[in-house]
XYZ file of C-alpha atoms in Angstrom:
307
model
C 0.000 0.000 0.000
C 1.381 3.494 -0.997
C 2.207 6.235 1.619
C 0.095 8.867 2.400
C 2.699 11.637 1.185
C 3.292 9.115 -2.220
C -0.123 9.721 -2.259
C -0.627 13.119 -2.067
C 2.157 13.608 -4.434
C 0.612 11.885 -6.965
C -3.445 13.670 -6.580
C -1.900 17.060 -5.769
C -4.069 17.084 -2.448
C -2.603 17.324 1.311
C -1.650 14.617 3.412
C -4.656 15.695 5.858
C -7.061 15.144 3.251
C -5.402 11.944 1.835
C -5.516 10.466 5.330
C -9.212 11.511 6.328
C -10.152 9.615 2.969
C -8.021 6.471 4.316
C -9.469 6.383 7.192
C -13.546 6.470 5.895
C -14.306 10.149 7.443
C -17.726 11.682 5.494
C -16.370 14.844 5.315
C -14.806 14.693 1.966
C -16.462 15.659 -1.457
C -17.230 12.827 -3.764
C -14.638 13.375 -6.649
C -12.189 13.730 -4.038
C -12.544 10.268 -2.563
C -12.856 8.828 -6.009
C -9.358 10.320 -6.905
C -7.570 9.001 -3.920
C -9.541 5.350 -4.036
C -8.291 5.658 -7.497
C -4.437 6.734 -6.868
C -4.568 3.579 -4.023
C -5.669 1.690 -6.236
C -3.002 1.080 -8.374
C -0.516 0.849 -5.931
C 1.060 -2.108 -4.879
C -0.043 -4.162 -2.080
C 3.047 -5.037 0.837
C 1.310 -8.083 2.113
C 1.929 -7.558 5.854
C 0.370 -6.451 8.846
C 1.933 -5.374 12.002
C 0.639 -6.950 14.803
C 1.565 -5.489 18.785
C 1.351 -6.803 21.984
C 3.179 -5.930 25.136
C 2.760 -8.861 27.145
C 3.977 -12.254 26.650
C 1.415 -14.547 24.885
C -0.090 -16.461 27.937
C -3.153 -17.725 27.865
C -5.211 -14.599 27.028
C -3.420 -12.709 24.566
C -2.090 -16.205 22.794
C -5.352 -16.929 21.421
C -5.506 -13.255 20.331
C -2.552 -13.668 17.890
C -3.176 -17.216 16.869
C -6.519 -16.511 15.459
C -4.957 -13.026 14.210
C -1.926 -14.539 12.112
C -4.116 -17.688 11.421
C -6.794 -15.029 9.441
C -4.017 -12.847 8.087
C -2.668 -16.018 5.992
C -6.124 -17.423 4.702
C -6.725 -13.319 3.045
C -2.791 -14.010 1.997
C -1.170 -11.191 4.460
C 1.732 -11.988 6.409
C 1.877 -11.031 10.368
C 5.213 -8.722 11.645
C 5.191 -9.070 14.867
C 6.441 -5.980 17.024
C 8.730 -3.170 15.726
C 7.056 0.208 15.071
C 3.776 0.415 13.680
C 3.095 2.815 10.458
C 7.001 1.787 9.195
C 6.949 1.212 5.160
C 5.825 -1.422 3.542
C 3.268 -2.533 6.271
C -0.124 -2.462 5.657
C -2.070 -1.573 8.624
C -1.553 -2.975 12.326
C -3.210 -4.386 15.225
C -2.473 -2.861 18.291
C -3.332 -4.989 21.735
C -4.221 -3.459 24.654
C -1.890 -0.360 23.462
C 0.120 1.424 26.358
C 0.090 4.671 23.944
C -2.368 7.683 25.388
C -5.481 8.438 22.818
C -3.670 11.427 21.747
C -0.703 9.489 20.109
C -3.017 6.952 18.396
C -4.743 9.851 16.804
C -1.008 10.728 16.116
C -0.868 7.374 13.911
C -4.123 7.796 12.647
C -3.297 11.084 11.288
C -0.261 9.785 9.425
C -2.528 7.249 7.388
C -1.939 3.911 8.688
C -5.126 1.788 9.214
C -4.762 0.161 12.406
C -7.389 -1.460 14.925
C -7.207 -1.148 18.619
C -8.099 -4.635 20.234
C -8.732 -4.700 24.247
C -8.098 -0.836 24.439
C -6.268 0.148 27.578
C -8.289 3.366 27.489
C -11.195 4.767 26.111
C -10.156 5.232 22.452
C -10.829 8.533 20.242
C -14.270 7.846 18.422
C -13.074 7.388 15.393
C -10.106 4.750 15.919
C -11.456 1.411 14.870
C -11.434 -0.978 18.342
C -12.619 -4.262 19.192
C -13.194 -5.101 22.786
C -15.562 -7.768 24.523
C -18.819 -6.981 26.103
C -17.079 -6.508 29.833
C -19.623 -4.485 31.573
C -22.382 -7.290 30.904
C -20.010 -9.807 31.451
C -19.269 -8.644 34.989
C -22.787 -7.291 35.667
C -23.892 -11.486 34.660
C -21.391 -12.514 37.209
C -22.404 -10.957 39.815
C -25.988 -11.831 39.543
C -25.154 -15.017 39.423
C -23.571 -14.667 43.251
C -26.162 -12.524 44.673
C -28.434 -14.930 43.470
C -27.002 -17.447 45.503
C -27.329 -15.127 48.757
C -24.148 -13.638 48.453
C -24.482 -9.554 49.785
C -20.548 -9.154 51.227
C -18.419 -9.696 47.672
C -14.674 -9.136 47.858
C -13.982 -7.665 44.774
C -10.003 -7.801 43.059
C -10.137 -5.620 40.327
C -7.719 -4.798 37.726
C -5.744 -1.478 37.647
C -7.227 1.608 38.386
C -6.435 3.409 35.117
C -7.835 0.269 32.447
C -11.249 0.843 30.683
C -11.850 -3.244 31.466
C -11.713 -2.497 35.087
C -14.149 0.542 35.044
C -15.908 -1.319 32.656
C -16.391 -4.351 34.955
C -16.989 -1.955 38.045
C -19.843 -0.711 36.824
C -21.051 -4.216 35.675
C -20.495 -5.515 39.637
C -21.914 -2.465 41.184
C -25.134 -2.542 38.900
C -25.435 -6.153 39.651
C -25.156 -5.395 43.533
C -27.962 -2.294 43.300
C -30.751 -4.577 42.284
C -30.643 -6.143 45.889
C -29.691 -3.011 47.549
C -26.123 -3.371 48.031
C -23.473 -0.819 47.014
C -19.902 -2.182 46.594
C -17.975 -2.261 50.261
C -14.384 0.012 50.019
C -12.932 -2.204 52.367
C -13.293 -5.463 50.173
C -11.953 -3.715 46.883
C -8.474 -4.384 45.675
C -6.860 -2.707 42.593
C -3.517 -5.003 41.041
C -1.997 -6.323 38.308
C -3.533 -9.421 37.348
C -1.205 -11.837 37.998
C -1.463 -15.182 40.177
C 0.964 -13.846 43.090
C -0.354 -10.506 43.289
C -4.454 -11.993 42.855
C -2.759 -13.835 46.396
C -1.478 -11.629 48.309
C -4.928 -9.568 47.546
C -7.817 -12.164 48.523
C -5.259 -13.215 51.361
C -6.071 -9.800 52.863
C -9.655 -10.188 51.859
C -9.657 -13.348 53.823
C -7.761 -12.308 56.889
C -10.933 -9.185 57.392
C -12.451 -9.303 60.352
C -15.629 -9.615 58.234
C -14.262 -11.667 55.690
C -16.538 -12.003 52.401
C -18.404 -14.404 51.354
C -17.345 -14.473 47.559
C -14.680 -13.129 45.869
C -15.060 -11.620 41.916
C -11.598 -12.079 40.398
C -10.715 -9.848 37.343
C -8.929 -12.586 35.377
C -8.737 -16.702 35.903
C -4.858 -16.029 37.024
C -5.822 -14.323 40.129
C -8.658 -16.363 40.634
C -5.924 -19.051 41.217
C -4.129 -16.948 43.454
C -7.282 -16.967 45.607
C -8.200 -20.675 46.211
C -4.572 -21.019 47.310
C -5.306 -18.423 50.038
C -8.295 -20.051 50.919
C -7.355 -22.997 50.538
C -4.078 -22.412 53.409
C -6.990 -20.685 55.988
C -8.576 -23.833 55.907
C -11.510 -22.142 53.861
C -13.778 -24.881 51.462
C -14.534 -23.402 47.856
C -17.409 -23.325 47.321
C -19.143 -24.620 50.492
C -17.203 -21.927 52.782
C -16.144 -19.067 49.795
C -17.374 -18.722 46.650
C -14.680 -17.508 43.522
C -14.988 -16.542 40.029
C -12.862 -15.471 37.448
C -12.878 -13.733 34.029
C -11.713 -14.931 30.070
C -12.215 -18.697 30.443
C -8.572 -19.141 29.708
C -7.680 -22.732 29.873
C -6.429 -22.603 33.668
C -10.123 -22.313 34.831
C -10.171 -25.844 33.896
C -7.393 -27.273 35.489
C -8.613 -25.919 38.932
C -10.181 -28.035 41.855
C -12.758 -26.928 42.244
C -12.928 -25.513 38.268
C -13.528 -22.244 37.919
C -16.806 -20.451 37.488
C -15.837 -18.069 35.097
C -16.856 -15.404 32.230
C -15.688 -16.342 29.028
C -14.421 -13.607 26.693
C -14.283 -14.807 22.760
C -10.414 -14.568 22.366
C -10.158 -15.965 19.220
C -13.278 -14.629 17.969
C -12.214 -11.050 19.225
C -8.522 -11.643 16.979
C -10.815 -12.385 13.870
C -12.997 -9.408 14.066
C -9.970 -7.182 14.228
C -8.641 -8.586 11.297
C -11.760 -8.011 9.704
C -12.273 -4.336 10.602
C -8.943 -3.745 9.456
C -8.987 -5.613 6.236
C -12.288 -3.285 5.063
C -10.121 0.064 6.315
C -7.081 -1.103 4.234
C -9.378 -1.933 1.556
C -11.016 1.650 1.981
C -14.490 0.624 2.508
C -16.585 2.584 5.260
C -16.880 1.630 8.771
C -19.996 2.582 9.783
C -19.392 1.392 13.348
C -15.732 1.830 14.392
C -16.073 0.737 17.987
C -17.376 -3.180 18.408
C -18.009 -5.357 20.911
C -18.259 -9.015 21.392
C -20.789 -10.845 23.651
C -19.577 -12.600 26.806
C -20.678 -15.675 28.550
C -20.760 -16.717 32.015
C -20.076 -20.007 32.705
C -21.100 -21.718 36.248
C -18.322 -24.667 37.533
C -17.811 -25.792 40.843
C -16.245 -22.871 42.473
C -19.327 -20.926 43.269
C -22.576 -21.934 45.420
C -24.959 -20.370 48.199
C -23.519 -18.296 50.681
């Protein structure tokens, strides 16, 4: 795919106009589309799409990429993965869960790369193509679930503070909780990283309150793991003493004992939208909805029962 200034050298128009055409904005006169659809046109395709994530491929984001790269291949597009995005002869990119603030992807935007965000970090500009899963109902589902079962005092271990998935999810607990008259208690909320040590050390203090909770709503199956080990050294039996759930269904809910009740996100699903979303943007169609998300699912194991 040609370059936004190759571009506008060859129309004669300027690079802001080339790259609000590239990216599907309306505000552009007709003849003026058709003359840089035309111009793309007959450039040269590069084949590859950059593809970014900053954390290792576990579990969650492995899935992610698989079904990313595997999609990539069948339209005939190799993946680069890492190095900068927007560098010649890439396509477009996927960007996972980018660290970069909203003003720097409009930054990219700007410079006429297609790219989607998938499992934005923040709340992405409007019109930045993202794919996320449906987290607020997922969580809101979850939590149902427990209060149906009698459960009133949920220790909740969020994610951190500044994620959209964790306000996201907040929202979908405390809505959840205000059907039955219950606000979310300050003293059983925890903020980490989601990893098994830290998802520990957090529902250990949970555990250890003088008015310890009843259930605990995990942000992620990895800290979920962490927590039936600290129940499991107080002597505490899951479910028939402490109830826990997780989030993603990633494959260590099912290697649990008790297995994990759990909210499963559609990893692979979520990899093959992005590809799609970006494939139409390369191939200068119009999005007509440039933020998407995918339904979750909650899925009831052993690890949860009446309080």
């Amino acid at each position: 795919m040609s370059t936004v200034r190759e571009l506008a050298a060859e129309t004669g128009l300027s690079i802001a106009t080339i790259s609000r055409v590239l990216n599907g904005h309306a505000n552009v006169a007709p003849h003026t589309r058709d003359l840089v659809l035309r111009a793309a046109g007959r450039q040269p395709r590069a084949g590859s799409v950059h593809v970014h994530c900053p954390y290792p491929l576990d579990e969650y984001f492995g899935p992610m990429v698989s079904s990313i790269v595997d999609t990539l291949e069948l339209h005939g597009l190799t993946t680069v993965l890492g190095g900068r995005p927007g560098r010649s002869g890439i396509d477009g990119g996927i960007l996972i869960l980018p660290p970069e603030s909203a003003a720097d992807l409009s930054r990219l935007r700007d410079q006429g790369f297609p790219f989607v965000v998938l499992d934005p970090r923040t709340p992405p500009p409007p019109d930045i193509a993202a794919v996320s899963a449906a987290h607020l109902t997922g969580a809101r589902a979850l939590m149902t679930h427990l209060v149906q079962h009698g459960h009133r005092r949920v220790g909740i271990i969020a994610g951190p503070r500044e994620w959209l998935v964790t306000d996201a999810r907040m929202a979908g607990y405390a809505a959840a909780l205000a059907e039955v008259g219950v606000l979310p208690a300050p003293d059983l909320l925890r903020f980490i990283e989601p990893t098994v040590q830290l998802g520990y050390r957090a529902a250990a203090e949970l555990l250890d309150h003088p008015a310890r909770p009843t259930a605990l709503a995990c942000f992620n199956d990895k800290i979920a793991v962490g927590a039936l080990r600290a129940a499991r050294e107080r002597g505490l039996r899951v479910p028939a003493d402490l109830s826990i759930a997780g989030f993603d269904d990633a494959e260590i809910s099912r290697a649990t004992d008790p297995m994990l009740t759990t909210v499963r996100q559609p990893l692979a699903e979520l990899g093959r939208m992005a590809v799609t979303l970006l494939l139409r943007m390369i191939n200068l169609h119009d999005l007509d909805a440039r933020h998407v998300e995918l339904a979750t699912d909650l899925i009831i194991r052993d690890s949860t029962g009446p309080a």
